[in-house]
Short mmCIF file of C-alpha atoms and ligand atoms in Angstrom, two decimals:
data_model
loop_
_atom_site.label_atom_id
_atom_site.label_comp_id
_atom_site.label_asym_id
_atom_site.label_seq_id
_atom_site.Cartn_x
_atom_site.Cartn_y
_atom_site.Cartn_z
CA UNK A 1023 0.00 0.00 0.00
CA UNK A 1024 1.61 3.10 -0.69
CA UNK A 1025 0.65 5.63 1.90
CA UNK A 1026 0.08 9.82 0.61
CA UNK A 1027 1.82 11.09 3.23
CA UNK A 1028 5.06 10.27 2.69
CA UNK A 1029 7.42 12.07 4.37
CA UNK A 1030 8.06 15.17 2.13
CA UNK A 1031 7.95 18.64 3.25
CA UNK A 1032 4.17 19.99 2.86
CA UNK A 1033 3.50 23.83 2.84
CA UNK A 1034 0.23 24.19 3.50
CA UNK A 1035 -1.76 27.96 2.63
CA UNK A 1036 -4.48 28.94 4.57
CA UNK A 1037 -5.99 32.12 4.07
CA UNK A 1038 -3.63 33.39 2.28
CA UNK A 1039 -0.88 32.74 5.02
CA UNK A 1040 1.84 29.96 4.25
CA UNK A 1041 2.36 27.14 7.07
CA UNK A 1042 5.27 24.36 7.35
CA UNK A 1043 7.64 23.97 5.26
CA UNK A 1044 10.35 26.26 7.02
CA UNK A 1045 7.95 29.33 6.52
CA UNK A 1046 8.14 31.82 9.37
CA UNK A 1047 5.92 30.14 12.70
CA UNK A 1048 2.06 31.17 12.35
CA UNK A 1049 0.22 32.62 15.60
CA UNK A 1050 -3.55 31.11 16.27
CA UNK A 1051 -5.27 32.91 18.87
CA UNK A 1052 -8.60 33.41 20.34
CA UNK A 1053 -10.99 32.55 23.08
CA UNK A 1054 -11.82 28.49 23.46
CA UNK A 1055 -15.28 29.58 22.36
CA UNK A 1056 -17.44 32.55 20.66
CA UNK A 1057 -19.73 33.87 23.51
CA UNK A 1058 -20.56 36.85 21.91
CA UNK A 1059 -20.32 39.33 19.25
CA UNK A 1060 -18.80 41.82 21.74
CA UNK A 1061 -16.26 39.01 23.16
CA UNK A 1062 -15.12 37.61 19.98
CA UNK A 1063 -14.65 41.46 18.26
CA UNK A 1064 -12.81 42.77 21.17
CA UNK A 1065 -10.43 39.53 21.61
CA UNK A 1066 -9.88 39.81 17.90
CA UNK A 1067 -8.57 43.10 18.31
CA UNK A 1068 -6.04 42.05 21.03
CA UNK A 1069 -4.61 39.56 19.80
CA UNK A 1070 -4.26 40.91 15.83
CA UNK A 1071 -2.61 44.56 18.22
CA UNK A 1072 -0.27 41.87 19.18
CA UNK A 1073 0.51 39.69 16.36
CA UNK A 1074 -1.47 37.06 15.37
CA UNK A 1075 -2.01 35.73 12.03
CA UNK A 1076 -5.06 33.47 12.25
CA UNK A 1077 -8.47 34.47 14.83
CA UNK A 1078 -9.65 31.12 16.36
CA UNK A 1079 -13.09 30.33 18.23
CA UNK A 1080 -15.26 27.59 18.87
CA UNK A 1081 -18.94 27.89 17.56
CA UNK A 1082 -19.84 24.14 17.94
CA UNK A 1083 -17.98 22.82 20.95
CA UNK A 1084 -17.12 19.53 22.01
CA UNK A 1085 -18.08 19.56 25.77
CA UNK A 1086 -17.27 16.43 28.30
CA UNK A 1087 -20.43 17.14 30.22
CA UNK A 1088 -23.85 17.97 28.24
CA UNK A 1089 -24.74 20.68 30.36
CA UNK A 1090 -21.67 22.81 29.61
CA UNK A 1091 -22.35 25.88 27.22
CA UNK A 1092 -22.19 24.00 23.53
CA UNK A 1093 -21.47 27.20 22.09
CA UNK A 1094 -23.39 29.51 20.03
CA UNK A 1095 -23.36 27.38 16.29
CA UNK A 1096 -24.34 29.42 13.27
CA UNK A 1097 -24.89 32.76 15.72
CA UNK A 1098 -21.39 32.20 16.68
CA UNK A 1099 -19.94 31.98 13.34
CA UNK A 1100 -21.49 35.32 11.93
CA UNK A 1101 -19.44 37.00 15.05
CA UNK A 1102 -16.51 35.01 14.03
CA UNK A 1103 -16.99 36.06 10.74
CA UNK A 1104 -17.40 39.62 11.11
CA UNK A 1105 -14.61 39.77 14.01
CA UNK A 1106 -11.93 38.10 11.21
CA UNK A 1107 -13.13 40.53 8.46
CA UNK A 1108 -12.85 43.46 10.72
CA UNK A 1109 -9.48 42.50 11.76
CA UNK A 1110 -8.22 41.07 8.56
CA UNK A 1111 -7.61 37.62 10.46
CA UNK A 1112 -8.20 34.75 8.68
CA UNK A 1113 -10.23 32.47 10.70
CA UNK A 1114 -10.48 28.69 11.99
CA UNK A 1115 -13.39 27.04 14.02
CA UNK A 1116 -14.01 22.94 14.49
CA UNK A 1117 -16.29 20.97 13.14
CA UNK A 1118 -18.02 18.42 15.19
CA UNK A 1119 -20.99 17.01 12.41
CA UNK A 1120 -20.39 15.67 9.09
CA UNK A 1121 -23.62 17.82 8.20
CA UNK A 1122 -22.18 21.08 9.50
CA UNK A 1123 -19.42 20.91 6.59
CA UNK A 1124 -20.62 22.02 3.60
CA UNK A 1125 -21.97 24.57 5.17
CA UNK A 1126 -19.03 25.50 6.96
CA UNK A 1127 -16.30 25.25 4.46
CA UNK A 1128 -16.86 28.13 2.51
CA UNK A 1129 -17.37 30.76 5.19
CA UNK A 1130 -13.69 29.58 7.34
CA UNK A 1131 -10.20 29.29 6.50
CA UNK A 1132 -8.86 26.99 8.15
CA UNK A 1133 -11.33 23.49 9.59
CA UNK A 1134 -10.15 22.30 12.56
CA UNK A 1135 -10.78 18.38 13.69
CA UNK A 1136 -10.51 18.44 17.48
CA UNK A 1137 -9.10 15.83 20.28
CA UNK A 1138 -12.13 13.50 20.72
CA UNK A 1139 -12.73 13.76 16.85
CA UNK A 1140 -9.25 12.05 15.44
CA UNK A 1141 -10.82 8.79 15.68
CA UNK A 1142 -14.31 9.86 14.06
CA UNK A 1143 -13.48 8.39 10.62
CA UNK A 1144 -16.85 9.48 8.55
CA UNK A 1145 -15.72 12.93 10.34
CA UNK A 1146 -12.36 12.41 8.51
CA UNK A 1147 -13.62 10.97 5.53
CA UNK A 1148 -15.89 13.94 4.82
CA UNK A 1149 -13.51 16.72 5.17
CA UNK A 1150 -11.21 14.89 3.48
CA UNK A 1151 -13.65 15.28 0.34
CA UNK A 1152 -13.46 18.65 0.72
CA UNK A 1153 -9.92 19.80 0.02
CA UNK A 1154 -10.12 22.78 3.00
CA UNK A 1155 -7.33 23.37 4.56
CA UNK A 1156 -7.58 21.31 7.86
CA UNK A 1157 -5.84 21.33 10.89
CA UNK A 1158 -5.90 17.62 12.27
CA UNK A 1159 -5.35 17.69 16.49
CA UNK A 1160 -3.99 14.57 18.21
CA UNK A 1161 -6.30 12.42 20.22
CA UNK A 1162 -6.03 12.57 24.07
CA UNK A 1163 -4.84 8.68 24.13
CA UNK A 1164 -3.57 8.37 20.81
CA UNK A 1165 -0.30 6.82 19.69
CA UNK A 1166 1.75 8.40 16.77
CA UNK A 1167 0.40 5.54 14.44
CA UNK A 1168 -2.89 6.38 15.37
CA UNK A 1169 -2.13 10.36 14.70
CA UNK A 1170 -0.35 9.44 11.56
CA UNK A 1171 -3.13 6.87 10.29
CA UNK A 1172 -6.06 9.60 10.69
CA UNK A 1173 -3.93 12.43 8.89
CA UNK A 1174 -3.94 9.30 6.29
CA UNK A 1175 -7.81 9.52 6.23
CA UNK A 1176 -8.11 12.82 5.10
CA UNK A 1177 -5.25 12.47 2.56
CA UNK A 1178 -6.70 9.03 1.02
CA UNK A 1179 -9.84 10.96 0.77
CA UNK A 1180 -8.30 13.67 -1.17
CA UNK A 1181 -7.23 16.30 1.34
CA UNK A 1182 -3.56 16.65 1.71
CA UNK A 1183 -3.82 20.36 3.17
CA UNK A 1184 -3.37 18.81 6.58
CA UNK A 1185 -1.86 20.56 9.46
CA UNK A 1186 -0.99 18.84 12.48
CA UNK A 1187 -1.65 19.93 16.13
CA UNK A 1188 -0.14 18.33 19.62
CA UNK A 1189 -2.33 19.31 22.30
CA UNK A 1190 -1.31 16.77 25.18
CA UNK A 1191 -2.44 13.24 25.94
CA UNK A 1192 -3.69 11.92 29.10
CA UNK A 1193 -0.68 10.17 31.33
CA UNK A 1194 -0.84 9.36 35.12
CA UNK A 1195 0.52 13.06 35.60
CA UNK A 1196 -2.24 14.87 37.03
CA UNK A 1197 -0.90 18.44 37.82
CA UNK A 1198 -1.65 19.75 34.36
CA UNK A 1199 -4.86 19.21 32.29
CA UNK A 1200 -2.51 16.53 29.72
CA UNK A 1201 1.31 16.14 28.94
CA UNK A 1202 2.38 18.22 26.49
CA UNK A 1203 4.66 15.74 24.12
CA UNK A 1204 7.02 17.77 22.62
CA UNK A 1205 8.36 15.47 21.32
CA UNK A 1206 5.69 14.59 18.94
CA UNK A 1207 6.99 17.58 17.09
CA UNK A 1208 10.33 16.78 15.53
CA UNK A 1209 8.68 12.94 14.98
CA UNK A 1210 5.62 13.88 13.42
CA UNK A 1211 7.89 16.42 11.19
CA UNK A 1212 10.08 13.25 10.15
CA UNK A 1213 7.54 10.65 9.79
CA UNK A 1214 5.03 13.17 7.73
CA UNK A 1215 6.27 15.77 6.42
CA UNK A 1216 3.41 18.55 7.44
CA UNK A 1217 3.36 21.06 9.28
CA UNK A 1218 2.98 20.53 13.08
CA UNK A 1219 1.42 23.30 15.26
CA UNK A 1220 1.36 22.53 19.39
CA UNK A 1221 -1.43 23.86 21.46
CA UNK A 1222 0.24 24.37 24.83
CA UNK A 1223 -3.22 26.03 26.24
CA UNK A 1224 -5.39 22.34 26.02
CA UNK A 1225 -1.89 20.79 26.48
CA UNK A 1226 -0.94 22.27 30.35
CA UNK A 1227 -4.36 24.03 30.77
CA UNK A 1228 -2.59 26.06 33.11
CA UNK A 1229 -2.08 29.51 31.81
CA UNK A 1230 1.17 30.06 33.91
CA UNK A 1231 2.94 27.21 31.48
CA UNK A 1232 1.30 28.70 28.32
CA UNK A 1233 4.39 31.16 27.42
CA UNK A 1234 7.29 28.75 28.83
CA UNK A 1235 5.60 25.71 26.26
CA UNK A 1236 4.83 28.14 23.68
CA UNK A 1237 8.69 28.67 23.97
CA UNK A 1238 9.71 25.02 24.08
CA UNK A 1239 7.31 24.26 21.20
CA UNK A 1240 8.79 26.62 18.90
CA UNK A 1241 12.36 26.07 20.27
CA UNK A 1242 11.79 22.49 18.77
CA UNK A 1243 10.59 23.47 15.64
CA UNK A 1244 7.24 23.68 15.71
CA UNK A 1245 5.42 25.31 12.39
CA UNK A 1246 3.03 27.32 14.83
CA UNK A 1247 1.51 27.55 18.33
CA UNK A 1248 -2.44 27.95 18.87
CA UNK A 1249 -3.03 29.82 22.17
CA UNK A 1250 -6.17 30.54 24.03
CA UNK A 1251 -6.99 34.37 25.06
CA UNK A 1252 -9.92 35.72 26.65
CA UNK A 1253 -10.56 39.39 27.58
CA UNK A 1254 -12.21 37.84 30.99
CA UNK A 1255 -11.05 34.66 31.61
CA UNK A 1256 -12.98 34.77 35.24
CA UNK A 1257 -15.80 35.02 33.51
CA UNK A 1258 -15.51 32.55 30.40
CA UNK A 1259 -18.03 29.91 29.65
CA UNK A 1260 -15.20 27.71 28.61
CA UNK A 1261 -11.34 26.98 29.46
CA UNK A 1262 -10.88 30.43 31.19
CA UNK A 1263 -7.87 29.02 33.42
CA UNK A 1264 -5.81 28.54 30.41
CA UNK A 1265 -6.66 31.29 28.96
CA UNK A 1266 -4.41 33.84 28.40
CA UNK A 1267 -4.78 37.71 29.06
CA UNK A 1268 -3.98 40.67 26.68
CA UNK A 1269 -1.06 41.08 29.04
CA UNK A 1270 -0.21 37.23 28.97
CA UNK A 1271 -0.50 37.32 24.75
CA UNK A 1272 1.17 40.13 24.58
CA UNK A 1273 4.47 38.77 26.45
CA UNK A 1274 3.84 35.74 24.47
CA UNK A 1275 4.07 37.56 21.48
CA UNK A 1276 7.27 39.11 22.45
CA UNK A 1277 9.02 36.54 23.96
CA UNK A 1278 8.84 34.35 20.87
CA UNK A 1279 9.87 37.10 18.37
CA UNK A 1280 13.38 35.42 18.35
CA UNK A 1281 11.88 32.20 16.67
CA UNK A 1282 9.54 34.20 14.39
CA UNK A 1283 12.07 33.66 11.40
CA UNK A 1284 12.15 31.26 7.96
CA UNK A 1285 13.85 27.78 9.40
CA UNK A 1286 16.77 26.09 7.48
CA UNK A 1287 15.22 22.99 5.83
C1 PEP B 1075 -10.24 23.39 20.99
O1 PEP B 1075 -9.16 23.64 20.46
O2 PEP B 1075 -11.18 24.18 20.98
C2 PEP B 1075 -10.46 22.09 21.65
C3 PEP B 1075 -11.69 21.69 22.00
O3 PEP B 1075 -9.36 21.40 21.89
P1 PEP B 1075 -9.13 19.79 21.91
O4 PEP B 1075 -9.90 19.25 20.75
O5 PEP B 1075 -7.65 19.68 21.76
O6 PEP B 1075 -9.63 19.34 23.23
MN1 MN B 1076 -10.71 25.15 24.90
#
């Protein structure tokens, strides 16, 4: 069987931004979820002040408990929308339902699979068929076969726009929300050849460890880091204790300039 992803470097363009392939790093931020026209526009404002190059934000989320806010669907994308065409931020949201994606692929940049939906292979299978630009994140408990093997899904289906994202797996170590494995990177790199982006927010969910990982992540060549900012984390419906501040994003922002440079490949 000869596999589609085989290895070679794979730049993948997004909304008009270039990703992988030694390109300069690309900044994701945003709040875990939409909440509200007001919350999404004035987040989108920090974090494009800061430096961002992509606006992220949950409209259909994927809660553990059913009684969690499920976010705001179609409402929330409109905000989304209008917050990345105000700011000039390309944008990327997840999709949880086969039947959200047509609808959905034509109004975001960049489709995101989450965690819990790695394994979902008619999930795969249908964005796959698409050809959007999707970024693919690991699942909490899965292996690098496993990781590799669903990025294969969306390829075999006709999708090779994938971008990877490490976001932590679930180990015996309790003190942070998952373990970060960095060093999925530099494998995932070798054994695929796409672009790899780390999510240290869902990977420590400690906002403390955000900056220090973002570091580390980019320090071992990651392609990107996706970071979660809220403009009141006390008050978010979703992930607030991960989320970073405009003051938080901000020193992220500067204390990664040094890596925001093309990489030797
Ligand atoms: C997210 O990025 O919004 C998210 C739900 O993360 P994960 O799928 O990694 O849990
Ligand atoms: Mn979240």
């Amino acid at each position: 069987m000869t596999f589609h992803i085989d290895g070679t470097d794979k730049t993948v363009i997004a909304g008009g931004v270039r990703i992988g392939g030694g390109n300069v790093p690309v900044r994701i931020a945003g709040p875990c979820a939409v909440e509200s026209r007001k919350q999404i526009m004035e987040i989108a404002e920090i974090v494009k002040k800061a430096g961002a190059e992509f606006l992220r934000g949950g409209v259909f989320k994927p809660r553990t408990s059913p009684y969690d806010f499920q976010g705001l669907g179609w409402e929330g994308l409109e905000y989304l929308k209008e917050a990345g065409e105000k700011t000039g931020l390309p944008i990327v949201t997840e999709v949880l339902d086969p039947y959200h994606i047509d609808r959905l692929v034509g109004q975001i940049d960049l489709i995101q699979i989450g965690s819990r939906n790695m394994h979902n292979y008619a999930l795969l299978k249908a964005v796959g068929e698409t050809g959007k630009p999707v970024m693919l994140k690991r699942g909490m408990s899965a292996t690098i076969r496993e990781w590799i093997l669903a990025a294969e899904y969306l390829a075999a289906s006709g999708n090779g726009e994938i971008i990877l994202c490490e976001r932590g797996i679930r180990t015996f170590s309790d003190y942070t929300r998952n373990t970060l494995d960095l060093s999925a990177v530099p494998i995932m790199k070798k054994e695929t050849g796409l672009p790899v982006v780390v999510d240290p927010s869902h990977g420590t969910g400690l906002r403390e460890l955000v900056v220090p990982m973002s570091k580390a992540a980019l320090a071992c060549g990651a392609d990107g880091i996706m970071v979660e900012v809220h403009n009141n984390p006390e008050k978010a419906l979703s992930d607030g204790p991960q989320s970073l501040m405009e003051t938080g994003y901000r020193k992220l922002v500067s204390d990664t300039e040094m890596f925001m440079v093309k990489k030797k490949v």
